[in-house]
XYZ file of C-alpha atoms in Angstrom:
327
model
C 43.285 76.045 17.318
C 40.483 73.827 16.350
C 37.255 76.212 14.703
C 33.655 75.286 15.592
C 32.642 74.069 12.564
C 34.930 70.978 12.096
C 32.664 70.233 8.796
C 35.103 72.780 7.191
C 38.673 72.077 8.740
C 38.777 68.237 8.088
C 41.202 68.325 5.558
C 42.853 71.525 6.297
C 44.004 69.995 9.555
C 44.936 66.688 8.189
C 47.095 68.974 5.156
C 48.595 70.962 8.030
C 49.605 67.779 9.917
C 50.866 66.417 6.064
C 53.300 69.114 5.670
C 55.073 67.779 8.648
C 55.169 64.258 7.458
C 56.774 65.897 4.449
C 59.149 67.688 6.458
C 60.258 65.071 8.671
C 60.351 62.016 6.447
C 63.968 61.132 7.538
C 63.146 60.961 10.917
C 60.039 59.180 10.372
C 61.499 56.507 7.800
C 59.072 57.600 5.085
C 59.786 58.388 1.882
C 58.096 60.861 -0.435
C 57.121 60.503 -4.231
C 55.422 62.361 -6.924
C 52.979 61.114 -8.756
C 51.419 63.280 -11.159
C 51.009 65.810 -9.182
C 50.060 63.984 -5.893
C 52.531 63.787 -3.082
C 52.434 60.489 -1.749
C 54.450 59.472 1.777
C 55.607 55.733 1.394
C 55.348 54.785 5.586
C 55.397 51.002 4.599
C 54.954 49.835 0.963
C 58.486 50.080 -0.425
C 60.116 51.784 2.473
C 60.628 50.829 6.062
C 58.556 53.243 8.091
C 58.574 53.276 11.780
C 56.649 53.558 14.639
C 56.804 57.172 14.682
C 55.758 57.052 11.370
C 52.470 54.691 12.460
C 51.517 57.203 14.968
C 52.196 59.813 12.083
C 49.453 57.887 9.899
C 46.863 57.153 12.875
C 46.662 60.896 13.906
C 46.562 62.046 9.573
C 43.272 59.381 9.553
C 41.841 61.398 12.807
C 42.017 64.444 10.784
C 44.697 65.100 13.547
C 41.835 65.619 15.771
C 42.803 62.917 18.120
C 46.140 62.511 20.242
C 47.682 58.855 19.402
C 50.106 57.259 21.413
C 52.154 53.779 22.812
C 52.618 52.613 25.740
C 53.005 49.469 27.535
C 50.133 46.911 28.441
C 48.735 47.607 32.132
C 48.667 43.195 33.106
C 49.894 41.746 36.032
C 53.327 40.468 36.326
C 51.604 36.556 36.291
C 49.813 37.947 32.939
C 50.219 35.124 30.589
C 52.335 36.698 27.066
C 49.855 37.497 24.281
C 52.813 38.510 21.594
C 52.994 42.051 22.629
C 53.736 44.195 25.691
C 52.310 47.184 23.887
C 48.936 49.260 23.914
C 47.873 51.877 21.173
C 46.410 54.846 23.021
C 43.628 57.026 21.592
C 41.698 60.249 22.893
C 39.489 62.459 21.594
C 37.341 65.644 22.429
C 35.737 65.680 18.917
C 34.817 61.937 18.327
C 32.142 62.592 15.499
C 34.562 64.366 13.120
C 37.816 62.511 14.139
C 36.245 58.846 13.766
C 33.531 58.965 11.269
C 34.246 61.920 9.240
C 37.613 60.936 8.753
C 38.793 57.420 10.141
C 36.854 55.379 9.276
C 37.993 52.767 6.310
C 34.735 54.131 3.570
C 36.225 53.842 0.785
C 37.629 51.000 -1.264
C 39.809 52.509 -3.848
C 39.990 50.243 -7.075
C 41.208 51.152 -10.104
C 41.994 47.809 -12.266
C 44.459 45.549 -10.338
C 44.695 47.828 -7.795
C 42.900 47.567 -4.397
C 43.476 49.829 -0.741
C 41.189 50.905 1.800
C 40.636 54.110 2.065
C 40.820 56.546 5.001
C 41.306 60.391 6.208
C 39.202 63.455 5.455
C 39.474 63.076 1.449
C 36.491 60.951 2.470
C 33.953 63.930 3.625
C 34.825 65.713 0.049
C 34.044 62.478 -1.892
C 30.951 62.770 0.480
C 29.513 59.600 -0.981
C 29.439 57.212 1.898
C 25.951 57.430 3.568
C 27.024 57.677 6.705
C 28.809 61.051 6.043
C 25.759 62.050 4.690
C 23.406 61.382 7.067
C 25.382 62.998 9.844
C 26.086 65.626 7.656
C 30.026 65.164 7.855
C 30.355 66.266 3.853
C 32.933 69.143 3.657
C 34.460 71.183 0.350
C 38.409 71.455 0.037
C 40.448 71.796 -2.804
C 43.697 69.983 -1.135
C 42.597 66.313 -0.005
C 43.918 64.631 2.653
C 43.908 60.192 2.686
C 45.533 57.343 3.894
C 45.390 54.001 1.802
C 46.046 50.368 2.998
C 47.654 48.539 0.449
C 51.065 46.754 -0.709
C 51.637 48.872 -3.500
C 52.340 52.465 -4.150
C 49.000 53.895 -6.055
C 49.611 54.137 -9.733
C 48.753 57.773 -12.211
C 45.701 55.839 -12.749
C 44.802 55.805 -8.870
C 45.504 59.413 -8.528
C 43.597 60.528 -10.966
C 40.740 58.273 -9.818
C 41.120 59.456 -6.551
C 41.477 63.345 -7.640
C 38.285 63.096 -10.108
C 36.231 61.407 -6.952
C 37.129 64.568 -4.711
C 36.427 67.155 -7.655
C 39.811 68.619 -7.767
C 43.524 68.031 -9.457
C 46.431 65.425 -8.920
C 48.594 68.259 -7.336
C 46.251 68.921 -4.607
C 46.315 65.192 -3.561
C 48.376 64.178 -0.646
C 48.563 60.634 0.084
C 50.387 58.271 2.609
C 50.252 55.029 2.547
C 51.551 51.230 4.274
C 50.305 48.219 4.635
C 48.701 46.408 7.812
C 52.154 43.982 7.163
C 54.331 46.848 7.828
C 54.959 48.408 11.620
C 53.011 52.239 10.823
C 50.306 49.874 9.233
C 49.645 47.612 11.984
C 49.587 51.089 14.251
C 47.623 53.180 12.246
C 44.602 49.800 12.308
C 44.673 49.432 15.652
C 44.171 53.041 16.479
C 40.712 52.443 15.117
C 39.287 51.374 18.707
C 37.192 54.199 19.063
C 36.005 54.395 15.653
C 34.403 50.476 15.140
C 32.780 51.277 18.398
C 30.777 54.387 16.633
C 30.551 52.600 13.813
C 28.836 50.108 15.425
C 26.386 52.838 17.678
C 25.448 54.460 14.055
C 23.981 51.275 12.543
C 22.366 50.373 15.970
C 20.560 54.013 15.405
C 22.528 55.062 18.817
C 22.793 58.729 17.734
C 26.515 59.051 17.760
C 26.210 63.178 17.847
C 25.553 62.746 21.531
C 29.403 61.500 22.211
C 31.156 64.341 23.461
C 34.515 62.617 24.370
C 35.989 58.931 23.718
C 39.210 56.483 24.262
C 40.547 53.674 23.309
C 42.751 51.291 24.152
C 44.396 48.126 22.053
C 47.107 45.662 21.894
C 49.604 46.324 19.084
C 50.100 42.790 17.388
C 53.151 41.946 16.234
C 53.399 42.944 12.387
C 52.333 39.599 10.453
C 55.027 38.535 7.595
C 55.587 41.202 4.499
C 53.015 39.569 1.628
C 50.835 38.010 4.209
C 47.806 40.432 3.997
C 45.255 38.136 5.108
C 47.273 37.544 8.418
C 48.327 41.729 9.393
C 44.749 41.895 8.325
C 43.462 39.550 10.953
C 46.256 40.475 13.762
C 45.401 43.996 13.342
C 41.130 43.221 13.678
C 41.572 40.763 16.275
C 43.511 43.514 18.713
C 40.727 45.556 18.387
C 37.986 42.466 18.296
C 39.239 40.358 21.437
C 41.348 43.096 23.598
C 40.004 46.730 22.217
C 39.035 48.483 25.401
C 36.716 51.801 24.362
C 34.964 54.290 26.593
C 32.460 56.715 26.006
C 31.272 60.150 27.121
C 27.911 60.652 26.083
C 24.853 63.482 26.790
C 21.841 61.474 26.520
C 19.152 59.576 27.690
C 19.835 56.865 29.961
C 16.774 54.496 27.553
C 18.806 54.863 24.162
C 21.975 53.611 26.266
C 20.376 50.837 27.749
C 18.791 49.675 24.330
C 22.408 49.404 22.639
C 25.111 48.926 25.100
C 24.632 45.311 25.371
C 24.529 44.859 21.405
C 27.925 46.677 20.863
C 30.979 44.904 22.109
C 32.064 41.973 19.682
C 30.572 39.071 21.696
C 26.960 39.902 20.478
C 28.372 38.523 17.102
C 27.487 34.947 15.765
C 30.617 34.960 14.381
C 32.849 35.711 17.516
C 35.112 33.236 18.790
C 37.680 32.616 16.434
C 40.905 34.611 14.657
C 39.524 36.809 12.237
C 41.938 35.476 9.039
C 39.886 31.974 9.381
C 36.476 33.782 9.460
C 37.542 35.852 6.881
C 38.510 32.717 4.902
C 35.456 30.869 5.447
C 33.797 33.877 4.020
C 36.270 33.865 0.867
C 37.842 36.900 2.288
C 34.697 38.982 1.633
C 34.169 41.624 4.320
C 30.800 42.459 3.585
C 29.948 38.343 4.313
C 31.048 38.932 7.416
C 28.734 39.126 10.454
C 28.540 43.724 10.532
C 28.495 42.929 14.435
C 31.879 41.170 15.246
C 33.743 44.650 14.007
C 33.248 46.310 17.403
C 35.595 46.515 20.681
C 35.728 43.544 22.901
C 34.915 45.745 25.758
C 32.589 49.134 26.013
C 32.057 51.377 28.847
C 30.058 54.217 28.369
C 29.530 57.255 31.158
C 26.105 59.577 30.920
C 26.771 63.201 31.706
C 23.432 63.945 32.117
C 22.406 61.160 34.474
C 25.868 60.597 35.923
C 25.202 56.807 35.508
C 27.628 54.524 34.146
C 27.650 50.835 31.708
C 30.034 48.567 30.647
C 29.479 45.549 28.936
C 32.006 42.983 26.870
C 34.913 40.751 27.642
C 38.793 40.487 26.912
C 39.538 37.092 25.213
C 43.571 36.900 25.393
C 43.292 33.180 24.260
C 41.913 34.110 20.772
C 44.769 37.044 21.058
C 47.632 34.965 21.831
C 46.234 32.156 18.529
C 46.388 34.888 16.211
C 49.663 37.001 17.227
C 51.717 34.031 17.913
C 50.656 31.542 15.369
């Protein structure tokens, strides 16, 4: 049962969802390792994962506040093949907390040679991002709760960065990890639909509060070649960028709608048009170069409650799709 006040069950959820990981890391093909202290569930860095164990990661980012699932593309039988057959599913009644308060990729973990992204509800007890701040989405927990994108297994060194940044110990860490090269990595990216569309809402001063209920819907690429980050990087973006379908259930007025809804899918972008690996290459694989705009849905429909009226704005682009999983 999920308490009012999400602001202080973020990462008691996400632990509680953990422990099952833990317990079920046979059948999920993850592996589990101590590191000082910090539990850490290999789902795609040195061990094989699955797509069980994808789903398992999506749903631990969501603060398990979301229900993630597969299921087959709904195209026509003439449909020309994109590289994949199969949709990640997401739904959620509590939007604000599952997407932005935990989800959402905030914090690039460094620590020497070491580089991931960041995810889960470890991120509202950090409570540094400003977003978490300013919709108040800051929480206090002694266990943490994260996800990392990465190639390699996080070092002592990354723990204990990690633990110092959330104010506790290593041995109340707990950690999973895979790469967007592996299959659980490539799931647990492209179950982000939902959240680069509220993303997107927040810095277009759309207050995301009034979303009361959301899904999306994306094509799961085919997982790019093991090393290849820049490509599972771009496969993983462009599902979301050229074929993520999100819809929205808000409670507001029908004005603030109508001033955003054409500004959010990823065709209001200067930089839309192309795979993301070659933009990100022409921007020397520096995120923050890129255009903030193109990281949105291709396609946004959003429903007002209290007017009962109804927008959607955007476009699929399957050519772009079918470049970048089948090149």
């Amino acid at each position: 049962m999920v308490s009012a006040n999400l602001n202080e069950m973020l990462n008691k959820l996400a632990y509680r969802l953990f422990e099952t990981g833990v317990k079920d890391a046979d059948s999920l093909r993850i592996r589990v390792h101590d590191t000082g202290g910090a539990r850490v569930l290999d789902a795609g860095a040195e061990h094989t994962g699955s797509m069980a164990a994808g789903l398992f990661l999506a749903r631990l980012c969501l603060a398990d506040l979301a229900s993630v699932t597969i299921r087959p593309r709904g195209v026509s039988s003439d449909s020309e093949f994109i590289g994949t057959d199969l949709d990640v599913f997401v739904q959620s009644d509590h939007p604000l907390h599952a997407c932005l308060g935990a989800q959402y990729a905030g914090w690039p973990v460094s620590v020497g040679d070491y580089f991931a992204m960041a995810s889960g509800p470890m991120r509202s007890v950090r409570g540094r991002e400003e977003t978490l701040v300013h919709l108040g989405l800051t929480e206090e927990s002694t266990t943490v709760v994260g996800v990392l994108e990465s190639e390699a297994l996080p070092s002592l060194d990354v723990v204990n960065m990690i633990a110092s940044e959330c104010n506790t110990r290593p041995e109340h860490v707990c950690l999973a990890i895979a790469p967007s090269t592996s299959i659980a990595g490539s799931i647990q990216v492209v179950a982000r639909s939902i959240e680069t569309a509220m993303h997107k809402l927040h810095a277009l001063h759309f207050d995301v509060r009034s979303i009361v209920s959301a899904t999306g819907i994306a094509p799961l690429p085919p997982a790019a070649k093991r090393g290849k980050t820049v490509a599972g990087i771009g496969r993983t973006n462009d599902a979301i960028l050229y074929g993520g379908r999100v819809t929205f259930y808000v409670d507001a007025d029908d004005d603030a709608i109508e001033a955003v809804i054409g500004k959010v899918p990823s065709e209001s972008s200067s930089d839309y048009g192309r795979p993301f690996a070659a933009i990100f290459k022409d921007y020397g694989y520096d995120f923050y170069k890129v255009d903030p705009l193109l990281f949105s849905p291709a396609v946004v429909t959003m429903h007002n409650l209290r007017s009962g009226r109804t927008w959607q704005r955007g476009r699929m682009n399957d050519a772009v799709l079918r470049q970048s999983f089948l090149s």
